[in-house]
PDB file of N, H, CA, C and O in Angstrom:
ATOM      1  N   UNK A   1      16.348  12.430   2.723  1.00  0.00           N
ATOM      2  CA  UNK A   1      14.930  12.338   2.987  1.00  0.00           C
ATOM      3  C   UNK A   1      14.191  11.826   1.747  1.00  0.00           C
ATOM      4  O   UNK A   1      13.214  11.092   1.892  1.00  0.00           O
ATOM      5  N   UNK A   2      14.642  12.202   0.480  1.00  0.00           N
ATOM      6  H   UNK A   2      15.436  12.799   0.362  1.00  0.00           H
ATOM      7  CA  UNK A   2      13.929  11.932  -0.782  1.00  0.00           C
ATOM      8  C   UNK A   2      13.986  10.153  -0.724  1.00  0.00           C
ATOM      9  O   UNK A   2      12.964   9.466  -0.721  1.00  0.00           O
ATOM     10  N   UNK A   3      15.416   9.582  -0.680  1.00  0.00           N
ATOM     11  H   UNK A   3      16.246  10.140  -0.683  1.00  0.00           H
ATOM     12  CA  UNK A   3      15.360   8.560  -0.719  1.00  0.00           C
ATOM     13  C   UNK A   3      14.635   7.694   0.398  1.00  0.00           C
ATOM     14  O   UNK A   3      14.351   6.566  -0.004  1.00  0.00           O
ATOM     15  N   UNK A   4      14.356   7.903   1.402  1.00  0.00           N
ATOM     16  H   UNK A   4      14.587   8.819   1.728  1.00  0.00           H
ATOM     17  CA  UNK A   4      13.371   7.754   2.988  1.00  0.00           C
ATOM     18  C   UNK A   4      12.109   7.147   1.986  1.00  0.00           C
ATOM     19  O   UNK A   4      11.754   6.052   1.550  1.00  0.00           O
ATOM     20  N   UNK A   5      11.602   8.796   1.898  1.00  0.00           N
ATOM     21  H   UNK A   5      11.891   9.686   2.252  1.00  0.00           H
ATOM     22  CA  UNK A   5      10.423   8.520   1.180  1.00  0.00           C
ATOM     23  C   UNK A   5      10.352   7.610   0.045  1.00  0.00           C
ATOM     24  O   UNK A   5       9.426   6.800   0.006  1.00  0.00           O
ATOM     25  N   UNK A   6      11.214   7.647  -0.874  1.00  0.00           N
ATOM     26  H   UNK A   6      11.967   8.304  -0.842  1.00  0.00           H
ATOM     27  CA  UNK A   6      11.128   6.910  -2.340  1.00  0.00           C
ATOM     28  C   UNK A   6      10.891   5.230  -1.800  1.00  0.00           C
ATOM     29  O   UNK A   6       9.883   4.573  -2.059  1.00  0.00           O
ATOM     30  N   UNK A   7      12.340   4.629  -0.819  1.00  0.00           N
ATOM     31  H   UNK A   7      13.159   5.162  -0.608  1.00  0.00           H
ATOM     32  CA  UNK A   7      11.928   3.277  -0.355  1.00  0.00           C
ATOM     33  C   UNK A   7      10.261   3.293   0.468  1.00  0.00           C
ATOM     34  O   UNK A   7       9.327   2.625   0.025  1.00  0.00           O
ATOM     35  N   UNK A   8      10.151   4.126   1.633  1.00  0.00           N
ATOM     36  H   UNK A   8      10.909   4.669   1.993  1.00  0.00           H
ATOM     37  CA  UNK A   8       8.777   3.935   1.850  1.00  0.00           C
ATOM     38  C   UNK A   8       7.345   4.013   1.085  1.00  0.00           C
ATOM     39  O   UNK A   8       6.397   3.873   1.858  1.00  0.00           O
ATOM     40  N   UNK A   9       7.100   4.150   0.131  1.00  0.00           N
ATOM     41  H   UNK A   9       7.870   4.263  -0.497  1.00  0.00           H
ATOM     42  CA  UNK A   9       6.477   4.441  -1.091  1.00  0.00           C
ATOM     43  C   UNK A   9       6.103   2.570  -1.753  1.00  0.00           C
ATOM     44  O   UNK A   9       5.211   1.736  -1.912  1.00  0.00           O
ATOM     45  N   UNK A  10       7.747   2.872  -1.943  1.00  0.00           N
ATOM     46  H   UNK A  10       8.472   3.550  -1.814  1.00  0.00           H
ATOM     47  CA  UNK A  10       8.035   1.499  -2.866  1.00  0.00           C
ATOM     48  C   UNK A  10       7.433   0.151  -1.942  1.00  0.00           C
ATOM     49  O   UNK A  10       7.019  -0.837  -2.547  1.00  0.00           O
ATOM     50  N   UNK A  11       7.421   0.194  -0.584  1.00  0.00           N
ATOM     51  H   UNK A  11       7.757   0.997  -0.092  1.00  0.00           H
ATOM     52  CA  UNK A  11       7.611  -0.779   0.507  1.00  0.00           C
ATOM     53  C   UNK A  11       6.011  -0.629   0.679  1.00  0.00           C
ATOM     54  O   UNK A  11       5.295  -1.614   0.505  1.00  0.00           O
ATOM     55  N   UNK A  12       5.577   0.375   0.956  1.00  0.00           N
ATOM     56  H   UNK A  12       6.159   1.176   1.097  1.00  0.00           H
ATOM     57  CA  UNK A  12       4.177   0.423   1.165  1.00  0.00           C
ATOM     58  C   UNK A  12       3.381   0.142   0.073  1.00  0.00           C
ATOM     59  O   UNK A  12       2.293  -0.385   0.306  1.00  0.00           O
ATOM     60  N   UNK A  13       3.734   0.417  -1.237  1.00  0.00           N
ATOM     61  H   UNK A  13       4.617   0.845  -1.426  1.00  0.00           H
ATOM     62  CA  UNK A  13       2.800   0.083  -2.695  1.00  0.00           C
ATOM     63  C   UNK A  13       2.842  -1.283  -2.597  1.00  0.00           C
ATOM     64  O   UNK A  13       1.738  -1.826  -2.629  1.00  0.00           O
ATOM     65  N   UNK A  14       3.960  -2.114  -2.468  1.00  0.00           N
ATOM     66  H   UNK A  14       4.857  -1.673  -2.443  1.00  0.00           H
ATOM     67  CA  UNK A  14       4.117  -3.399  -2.659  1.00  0.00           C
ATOM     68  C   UNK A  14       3.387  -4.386  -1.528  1.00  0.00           C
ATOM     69  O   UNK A  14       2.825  -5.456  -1.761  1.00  0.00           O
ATOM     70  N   UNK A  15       3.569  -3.662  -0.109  1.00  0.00           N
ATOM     71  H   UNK A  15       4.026  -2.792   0.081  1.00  0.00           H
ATOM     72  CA  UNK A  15       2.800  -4.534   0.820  1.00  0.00           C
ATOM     73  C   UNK A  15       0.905  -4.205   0.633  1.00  0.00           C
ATOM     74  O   UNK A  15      -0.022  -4.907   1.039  1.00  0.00           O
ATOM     75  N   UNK A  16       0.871  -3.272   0.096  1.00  0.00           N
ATOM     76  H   UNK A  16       1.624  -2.702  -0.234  1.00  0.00           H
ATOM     77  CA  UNK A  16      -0.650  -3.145  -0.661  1.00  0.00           C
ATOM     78  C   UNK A  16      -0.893  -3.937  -1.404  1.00  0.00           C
ATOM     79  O   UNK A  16      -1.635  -4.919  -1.401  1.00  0.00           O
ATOM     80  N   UNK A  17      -0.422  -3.623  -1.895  1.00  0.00           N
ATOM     81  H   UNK A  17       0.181  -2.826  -1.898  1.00  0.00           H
ATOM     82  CA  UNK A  17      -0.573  -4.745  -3.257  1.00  0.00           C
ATOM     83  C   UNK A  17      -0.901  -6.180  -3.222  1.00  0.00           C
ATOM     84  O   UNK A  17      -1.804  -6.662  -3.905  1.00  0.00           O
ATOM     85  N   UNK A  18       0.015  -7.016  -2.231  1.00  0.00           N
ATOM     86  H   UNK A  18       0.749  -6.625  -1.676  1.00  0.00           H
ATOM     87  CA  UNK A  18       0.157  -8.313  -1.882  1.00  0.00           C
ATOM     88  C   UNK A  18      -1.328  -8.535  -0.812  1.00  0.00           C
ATOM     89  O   UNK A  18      -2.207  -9.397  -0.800  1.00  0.00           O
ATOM     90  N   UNK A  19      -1.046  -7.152   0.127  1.00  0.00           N
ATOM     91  H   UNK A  19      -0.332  -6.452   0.117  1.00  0.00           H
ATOM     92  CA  UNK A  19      -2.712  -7.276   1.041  1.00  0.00           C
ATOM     93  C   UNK A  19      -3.747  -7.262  -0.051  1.00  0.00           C
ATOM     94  O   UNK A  19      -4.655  -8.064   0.167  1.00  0.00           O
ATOM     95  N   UNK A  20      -3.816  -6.860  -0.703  1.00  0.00           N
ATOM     96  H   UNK A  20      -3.078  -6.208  -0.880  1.00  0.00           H
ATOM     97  CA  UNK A  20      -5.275  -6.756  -1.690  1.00  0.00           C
ATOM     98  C   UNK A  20      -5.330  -8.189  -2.675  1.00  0.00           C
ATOM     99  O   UNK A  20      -6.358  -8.811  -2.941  1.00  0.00           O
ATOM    100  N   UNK A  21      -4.035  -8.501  -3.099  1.00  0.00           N
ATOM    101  H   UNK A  21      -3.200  -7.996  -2.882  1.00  0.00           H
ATOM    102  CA  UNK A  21      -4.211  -9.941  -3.679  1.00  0.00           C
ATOM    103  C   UNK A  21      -4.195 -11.349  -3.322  1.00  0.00           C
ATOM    104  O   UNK A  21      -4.349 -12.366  -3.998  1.00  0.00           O
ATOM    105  N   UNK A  22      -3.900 -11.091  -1.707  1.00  0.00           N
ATOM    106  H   UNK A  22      -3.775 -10.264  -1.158  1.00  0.00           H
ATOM    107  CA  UNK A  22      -4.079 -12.119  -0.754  1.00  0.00           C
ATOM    108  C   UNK A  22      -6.020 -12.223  -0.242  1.00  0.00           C
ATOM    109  O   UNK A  22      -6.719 -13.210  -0.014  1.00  0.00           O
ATOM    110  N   UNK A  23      -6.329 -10.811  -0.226  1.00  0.00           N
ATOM    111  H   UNK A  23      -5.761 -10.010  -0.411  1.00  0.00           H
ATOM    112  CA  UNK A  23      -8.393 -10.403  -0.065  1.00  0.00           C
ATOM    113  C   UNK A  23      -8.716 -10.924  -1.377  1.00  0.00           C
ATOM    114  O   UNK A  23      -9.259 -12.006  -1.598  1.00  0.00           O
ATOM    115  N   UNK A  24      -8.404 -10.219  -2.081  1.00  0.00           N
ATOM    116  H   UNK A  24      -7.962  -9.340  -1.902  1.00  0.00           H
ATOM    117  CA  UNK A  24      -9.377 -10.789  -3.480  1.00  0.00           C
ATOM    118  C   UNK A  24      -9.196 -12.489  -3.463  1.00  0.00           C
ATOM    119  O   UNK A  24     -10.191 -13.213  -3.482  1.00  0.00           O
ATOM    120  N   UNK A  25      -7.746 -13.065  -3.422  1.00  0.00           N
ATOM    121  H   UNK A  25      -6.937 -12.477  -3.406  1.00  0.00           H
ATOM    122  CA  UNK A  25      -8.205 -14.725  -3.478  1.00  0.00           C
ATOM    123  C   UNK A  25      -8.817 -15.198  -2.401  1.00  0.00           C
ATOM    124  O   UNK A  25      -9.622 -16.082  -2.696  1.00  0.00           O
ATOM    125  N   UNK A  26      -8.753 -14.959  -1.266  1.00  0.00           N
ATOM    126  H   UNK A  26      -8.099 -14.242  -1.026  1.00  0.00           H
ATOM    127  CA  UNK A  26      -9.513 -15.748  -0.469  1.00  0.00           C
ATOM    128  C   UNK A  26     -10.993 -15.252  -0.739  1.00  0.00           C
ATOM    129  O   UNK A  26     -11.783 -16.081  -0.290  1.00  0.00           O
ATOM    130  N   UNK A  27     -11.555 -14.289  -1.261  1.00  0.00           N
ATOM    131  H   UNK A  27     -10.913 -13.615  -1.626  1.00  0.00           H
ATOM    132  CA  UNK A  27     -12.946 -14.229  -0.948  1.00  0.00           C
ATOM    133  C   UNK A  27     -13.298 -14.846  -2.354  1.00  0.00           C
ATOM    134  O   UNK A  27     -14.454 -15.268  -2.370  1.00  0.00           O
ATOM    135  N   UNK A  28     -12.529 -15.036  -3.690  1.00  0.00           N
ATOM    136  H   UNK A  28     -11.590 -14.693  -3.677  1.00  0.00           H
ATOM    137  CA  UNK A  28     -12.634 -15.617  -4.212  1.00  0.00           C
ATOM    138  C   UNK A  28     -12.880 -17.077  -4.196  1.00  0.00           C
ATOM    139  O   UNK A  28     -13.577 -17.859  -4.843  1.00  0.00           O
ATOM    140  N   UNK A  29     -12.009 -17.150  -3.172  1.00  0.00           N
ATOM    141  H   UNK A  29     -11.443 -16.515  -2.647  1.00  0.00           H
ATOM    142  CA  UNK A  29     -11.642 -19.098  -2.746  1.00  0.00           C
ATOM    143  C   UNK A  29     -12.964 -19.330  -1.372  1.00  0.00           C
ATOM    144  O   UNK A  29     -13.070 -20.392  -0.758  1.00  0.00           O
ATOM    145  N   UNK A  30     -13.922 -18.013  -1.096  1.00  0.00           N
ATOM    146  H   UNK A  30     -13.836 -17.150  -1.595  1.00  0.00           H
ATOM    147  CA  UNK A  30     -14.905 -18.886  -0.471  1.00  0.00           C
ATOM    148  C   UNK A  30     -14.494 -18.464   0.805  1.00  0.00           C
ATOM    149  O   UNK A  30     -14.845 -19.160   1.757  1.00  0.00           O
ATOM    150  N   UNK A  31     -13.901 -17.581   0.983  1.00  0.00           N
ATOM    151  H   UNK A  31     -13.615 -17.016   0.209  1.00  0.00           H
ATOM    152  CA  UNK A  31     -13.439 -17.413   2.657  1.00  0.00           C
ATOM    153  C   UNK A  31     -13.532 -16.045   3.400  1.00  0.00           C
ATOM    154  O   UNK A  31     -12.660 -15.177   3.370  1.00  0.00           O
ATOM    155  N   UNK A  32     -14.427 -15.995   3.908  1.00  0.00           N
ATOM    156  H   UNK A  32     -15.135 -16.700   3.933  1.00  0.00           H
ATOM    157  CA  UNK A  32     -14.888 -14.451   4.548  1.00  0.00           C
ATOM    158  C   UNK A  32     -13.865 -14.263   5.808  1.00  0.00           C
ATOM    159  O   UNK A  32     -13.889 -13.206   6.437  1.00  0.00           O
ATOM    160  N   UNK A  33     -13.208 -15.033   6.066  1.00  0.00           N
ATOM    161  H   UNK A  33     -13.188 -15.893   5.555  1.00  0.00           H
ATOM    162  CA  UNK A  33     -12.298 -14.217   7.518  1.00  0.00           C
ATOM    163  C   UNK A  33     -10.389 -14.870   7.234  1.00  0.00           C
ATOM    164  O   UNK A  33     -10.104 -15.976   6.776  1.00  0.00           O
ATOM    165  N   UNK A  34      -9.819 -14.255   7.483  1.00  0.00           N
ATOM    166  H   UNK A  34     -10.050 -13.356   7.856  1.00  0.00           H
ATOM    167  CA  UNK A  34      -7.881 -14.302   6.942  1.00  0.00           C
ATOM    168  C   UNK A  34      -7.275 -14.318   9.029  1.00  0.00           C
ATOM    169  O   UNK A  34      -7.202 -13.267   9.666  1.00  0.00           O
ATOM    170  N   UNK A  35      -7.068 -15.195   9.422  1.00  0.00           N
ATOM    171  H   UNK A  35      -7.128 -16.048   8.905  1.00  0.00           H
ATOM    172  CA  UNK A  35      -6.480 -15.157  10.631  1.00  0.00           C
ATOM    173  C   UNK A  35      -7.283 -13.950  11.658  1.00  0.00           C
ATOM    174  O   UNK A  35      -6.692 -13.116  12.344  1.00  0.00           O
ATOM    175  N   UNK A  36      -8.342 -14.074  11.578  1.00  0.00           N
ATOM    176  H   UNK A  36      -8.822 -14.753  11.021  1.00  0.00           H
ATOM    177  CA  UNK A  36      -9.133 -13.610  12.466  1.00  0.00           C
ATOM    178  C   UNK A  36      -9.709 -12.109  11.948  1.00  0.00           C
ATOM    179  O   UNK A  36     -10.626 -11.550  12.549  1.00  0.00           O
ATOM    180  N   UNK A  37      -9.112 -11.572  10.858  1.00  0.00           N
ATOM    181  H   UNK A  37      -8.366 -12.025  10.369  1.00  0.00           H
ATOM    182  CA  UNK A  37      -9.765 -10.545  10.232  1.00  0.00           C
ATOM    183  C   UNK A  37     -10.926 -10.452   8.994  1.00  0.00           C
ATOM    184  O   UNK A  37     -10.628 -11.175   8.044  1.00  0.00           O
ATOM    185  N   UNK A  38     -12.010  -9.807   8.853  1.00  0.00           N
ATOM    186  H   UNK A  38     -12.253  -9.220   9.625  1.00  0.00           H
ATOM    187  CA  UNK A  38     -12.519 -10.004   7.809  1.00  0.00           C
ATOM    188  C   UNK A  38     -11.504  -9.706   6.845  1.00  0.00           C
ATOM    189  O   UNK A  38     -10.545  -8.935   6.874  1.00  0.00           O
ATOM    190  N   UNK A  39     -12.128 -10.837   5.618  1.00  0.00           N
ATOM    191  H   UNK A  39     -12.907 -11.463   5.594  1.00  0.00           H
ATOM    192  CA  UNK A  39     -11.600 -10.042   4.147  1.00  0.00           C
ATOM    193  C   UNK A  39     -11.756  -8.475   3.556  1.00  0.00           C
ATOM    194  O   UNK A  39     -10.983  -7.881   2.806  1.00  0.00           O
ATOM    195  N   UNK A  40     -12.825  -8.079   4.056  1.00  0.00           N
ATOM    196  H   UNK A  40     -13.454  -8.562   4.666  1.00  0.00           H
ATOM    197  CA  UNK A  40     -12.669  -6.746   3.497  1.00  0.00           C
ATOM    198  C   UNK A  40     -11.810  -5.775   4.464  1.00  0.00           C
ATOM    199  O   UNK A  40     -11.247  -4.742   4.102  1.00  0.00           O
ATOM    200  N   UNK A  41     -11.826  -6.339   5.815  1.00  0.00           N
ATOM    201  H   UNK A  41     -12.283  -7.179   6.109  1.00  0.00           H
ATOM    202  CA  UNK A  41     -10.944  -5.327   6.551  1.00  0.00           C
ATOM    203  C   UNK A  41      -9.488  -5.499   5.904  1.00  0.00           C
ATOM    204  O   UNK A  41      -8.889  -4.424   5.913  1.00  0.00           O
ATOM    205  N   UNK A  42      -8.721  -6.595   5.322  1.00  0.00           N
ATOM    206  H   UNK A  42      -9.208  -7.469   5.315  1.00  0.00           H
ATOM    207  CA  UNK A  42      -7.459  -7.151   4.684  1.00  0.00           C
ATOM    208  C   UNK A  42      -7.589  -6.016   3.229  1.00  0.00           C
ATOM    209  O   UNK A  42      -6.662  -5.210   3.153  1.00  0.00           O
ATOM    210  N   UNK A  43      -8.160  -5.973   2.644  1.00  0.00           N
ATOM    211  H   UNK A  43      -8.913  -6.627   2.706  1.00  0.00           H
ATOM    212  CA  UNK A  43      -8.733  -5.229   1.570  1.00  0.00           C
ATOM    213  C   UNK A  43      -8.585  -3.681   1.743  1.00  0.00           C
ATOM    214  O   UNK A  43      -7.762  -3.057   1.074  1.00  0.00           O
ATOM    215  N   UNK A  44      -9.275  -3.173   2.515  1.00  0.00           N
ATOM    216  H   UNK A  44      -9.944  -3.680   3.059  1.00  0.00           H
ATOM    217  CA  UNK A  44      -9.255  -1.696   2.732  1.00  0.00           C
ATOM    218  C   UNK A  44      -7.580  -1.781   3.593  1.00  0.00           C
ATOM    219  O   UNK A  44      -6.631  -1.114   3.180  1.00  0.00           O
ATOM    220  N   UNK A  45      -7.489  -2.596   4.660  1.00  0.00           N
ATOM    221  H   UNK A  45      -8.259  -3.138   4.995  1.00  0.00           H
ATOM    222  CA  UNK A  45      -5.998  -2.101   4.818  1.00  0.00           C
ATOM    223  C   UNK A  45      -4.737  -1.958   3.414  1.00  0.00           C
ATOM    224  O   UNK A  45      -3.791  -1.170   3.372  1.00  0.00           O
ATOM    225  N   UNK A  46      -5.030  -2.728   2.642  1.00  0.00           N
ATOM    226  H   UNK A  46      -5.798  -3.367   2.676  1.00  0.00           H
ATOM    227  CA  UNK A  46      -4.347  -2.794   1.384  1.00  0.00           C
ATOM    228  C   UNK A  46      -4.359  -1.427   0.393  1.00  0.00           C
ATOM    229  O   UNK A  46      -3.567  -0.700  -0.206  1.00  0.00           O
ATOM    230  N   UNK A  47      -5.354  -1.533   0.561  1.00  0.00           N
ATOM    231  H   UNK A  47      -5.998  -2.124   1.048  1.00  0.00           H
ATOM    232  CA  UNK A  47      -5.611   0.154  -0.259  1.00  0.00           C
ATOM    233  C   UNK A  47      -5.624   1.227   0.457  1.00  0.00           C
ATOM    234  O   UNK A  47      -5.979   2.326   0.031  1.00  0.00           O
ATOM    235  N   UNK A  48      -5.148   0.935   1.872  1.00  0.00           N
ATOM    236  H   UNK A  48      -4.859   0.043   2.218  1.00  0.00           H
ATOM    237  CA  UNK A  48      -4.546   2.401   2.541  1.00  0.00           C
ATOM    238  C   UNK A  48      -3.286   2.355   2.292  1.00  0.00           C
ATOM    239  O   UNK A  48      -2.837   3.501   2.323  1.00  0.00           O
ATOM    240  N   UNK A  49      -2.389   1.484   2.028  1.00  0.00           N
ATOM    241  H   UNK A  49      -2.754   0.553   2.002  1.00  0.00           H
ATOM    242  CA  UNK A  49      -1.400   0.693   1.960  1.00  0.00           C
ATOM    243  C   UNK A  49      -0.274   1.504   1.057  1.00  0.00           C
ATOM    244  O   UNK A  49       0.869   1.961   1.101  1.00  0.00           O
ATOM    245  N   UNK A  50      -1.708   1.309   0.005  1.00  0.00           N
ATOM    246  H   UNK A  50      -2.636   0.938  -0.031  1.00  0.00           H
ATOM    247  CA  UNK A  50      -0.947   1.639  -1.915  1.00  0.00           C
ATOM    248  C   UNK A  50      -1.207   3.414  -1.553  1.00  0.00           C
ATOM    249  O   UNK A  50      -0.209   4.085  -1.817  1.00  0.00           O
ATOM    250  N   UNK A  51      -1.863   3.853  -1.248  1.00  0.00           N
ATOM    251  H   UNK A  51      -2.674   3.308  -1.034  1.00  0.00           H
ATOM    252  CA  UNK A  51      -2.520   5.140  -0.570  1.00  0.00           C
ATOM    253  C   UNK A  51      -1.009   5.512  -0.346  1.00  0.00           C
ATOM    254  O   UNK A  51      -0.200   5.941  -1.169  1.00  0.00           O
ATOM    255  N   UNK A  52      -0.864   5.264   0.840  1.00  0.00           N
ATOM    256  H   UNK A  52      -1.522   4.915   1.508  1.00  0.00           H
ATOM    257  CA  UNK A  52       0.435   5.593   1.565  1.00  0.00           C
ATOM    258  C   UNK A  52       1.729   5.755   0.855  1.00  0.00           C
ATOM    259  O   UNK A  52       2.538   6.631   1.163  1.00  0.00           O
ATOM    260  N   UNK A  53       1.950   4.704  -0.314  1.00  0.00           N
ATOM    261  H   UNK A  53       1.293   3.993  -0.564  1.00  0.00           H
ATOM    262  CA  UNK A  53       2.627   4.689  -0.735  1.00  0.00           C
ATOM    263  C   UNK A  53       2.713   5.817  -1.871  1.00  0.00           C
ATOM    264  O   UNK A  53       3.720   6.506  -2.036  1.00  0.00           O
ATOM    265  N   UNK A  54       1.685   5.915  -2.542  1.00  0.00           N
ATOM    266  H   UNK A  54       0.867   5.356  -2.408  1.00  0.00           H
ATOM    267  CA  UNK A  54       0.893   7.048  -3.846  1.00  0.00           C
ATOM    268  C   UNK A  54       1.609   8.593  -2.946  1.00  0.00           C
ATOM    269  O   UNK A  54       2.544   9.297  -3.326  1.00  0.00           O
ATOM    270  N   UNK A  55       1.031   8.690  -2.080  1.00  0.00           N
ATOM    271  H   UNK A  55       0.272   8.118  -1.770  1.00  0.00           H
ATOM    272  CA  UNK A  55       1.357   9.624  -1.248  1.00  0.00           C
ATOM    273  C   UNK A  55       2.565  10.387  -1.056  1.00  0.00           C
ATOM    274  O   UNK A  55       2.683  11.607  -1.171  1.00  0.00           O
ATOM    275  N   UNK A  56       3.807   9.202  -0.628  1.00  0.00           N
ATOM    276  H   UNK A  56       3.712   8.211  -0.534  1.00  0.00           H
ATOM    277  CA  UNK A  56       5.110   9.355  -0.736  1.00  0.00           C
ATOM    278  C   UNK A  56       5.719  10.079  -1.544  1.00  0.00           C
ATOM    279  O   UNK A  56       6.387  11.097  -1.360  1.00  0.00           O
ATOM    280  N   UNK A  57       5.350   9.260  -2.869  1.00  0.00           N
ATOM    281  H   UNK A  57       4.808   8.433  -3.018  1.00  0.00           H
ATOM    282  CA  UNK A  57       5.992   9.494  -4.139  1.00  0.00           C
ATOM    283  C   UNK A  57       5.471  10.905  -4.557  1.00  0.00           C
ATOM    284  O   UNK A  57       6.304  11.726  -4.940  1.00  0.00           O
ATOM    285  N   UNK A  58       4.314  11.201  -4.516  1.00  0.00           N
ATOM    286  H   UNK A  58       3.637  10.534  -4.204  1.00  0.00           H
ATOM    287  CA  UNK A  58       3.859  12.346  -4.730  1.00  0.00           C
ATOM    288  C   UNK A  58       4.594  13.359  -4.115  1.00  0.00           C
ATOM    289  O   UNK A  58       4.446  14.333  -4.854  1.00  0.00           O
ATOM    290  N   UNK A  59       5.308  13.676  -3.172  1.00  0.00           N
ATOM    291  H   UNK A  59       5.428  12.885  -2.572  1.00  0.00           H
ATOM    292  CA  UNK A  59       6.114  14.159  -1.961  1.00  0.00           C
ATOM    293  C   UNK A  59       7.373  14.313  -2.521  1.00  0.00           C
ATOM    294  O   UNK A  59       7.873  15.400  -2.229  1.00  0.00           O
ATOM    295  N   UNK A  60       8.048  13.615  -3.212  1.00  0.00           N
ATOM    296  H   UNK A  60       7.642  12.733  -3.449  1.00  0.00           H
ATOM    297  CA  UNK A  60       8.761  13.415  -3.818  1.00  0.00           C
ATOM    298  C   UNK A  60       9.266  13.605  -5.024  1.00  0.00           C
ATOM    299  O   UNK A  60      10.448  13.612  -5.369  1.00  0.00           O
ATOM    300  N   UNK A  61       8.045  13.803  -5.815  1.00  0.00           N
ATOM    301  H   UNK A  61       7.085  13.797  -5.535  1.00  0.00           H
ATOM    302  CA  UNK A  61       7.655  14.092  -6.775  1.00  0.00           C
ATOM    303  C   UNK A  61       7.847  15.772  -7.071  1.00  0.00           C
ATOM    304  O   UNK A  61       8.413  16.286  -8.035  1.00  0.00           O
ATOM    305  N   UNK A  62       7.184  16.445  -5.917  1.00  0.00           N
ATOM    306  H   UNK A  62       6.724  16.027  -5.134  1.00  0.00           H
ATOM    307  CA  UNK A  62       6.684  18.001  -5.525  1.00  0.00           C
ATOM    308  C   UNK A  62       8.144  18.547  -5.140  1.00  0.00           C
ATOM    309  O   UNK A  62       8.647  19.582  -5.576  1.00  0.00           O
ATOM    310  N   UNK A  63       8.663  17.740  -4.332  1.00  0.00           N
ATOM    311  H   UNK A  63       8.254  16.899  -3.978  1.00  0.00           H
ATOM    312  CA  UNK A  63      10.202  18.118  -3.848  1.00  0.00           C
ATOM    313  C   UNK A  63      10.945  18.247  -5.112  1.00  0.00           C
ATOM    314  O   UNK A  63      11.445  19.366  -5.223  1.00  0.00           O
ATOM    315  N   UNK A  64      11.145  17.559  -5.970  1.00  0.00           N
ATOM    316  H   UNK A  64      10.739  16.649  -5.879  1.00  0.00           H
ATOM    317  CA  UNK A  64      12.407  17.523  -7.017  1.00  0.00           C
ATOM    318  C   UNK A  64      11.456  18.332  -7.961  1.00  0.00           C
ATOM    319  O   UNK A  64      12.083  18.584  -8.990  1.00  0.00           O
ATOM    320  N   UNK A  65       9.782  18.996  -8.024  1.00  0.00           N
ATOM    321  H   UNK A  65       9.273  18.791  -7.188  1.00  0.00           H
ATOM    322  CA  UNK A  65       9.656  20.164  -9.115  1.00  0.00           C
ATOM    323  C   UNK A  65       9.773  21.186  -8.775  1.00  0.00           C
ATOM    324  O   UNK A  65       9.596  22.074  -9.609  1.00  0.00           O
ATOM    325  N   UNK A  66      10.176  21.599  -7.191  1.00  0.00           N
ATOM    326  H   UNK A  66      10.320  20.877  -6.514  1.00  0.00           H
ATOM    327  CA  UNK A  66      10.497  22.653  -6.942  1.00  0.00           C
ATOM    328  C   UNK A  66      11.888  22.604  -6.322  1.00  0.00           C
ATOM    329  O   UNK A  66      12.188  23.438  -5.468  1.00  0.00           O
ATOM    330  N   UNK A  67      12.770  21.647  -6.718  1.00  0.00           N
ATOM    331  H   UNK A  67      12.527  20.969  -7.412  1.00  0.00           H
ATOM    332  CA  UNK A  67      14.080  22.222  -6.799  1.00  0.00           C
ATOM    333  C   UNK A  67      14.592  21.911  -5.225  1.00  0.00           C
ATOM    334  O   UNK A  67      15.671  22.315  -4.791  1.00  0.00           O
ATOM    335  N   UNK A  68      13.641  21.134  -4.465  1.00  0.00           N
ATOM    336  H   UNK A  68      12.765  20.806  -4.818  1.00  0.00           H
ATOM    337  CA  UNK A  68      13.915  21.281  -2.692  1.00  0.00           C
ATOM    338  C   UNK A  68      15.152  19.841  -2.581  1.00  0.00           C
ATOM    339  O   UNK A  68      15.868  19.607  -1.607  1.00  0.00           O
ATOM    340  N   UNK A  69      15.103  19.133  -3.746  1.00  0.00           N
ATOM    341  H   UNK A  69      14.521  19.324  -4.537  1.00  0.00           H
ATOM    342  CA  UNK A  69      15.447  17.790  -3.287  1.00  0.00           C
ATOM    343  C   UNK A  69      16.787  17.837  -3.230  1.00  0.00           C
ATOM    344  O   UNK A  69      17.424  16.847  -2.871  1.00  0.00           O
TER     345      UNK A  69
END
C-alpha cells in the first residue's frame, strides 16, 4: 500500500505540475480557453493535482512514523 501511495503522489505531483505550466503559458501567450476549458479551470485542476499528490505522501509519511508501514 505504501508503495500505491508513494507512485500515486509522484504521478499526481507531476501531472500538476505540467497542468499548471501548460495554464500559466497559455495565459501568458494570450489565451483564455485550452481545448474548450478556461485557463484558470486548467490551473485550479493542477493545484488539486499537486494537492493530491502532497496528500499521499503525507500518508505515507504518518504510516512509516508510526511504525504501520
Amino acid at each position: 500500500m505504501e508503495m500505491l501511495l508513494l507512485w500515486i503522489g509522484r504521478l499526481a505531483g507531476l501531472v500538476g505540475v505540467v497542468a499548471c505550466l501548460i495554464a500559466i503559458g497559455a495565459r501568458l501567450g494570450g489565451a483564455f480557453w485550452i481545448a474548450g476549458f478556461q485557463v484558470g479551470t486548467l490551473l485550479q485542476a493542477g493545484i488539486a493535482a499537486m494537492v493530491l499528490g502532497c496528500l499521499a505522501h503525507l500518508v505515507v509519511l504518518t504510516l512509516r512514523s508510526a511504525g504501520g508501514g
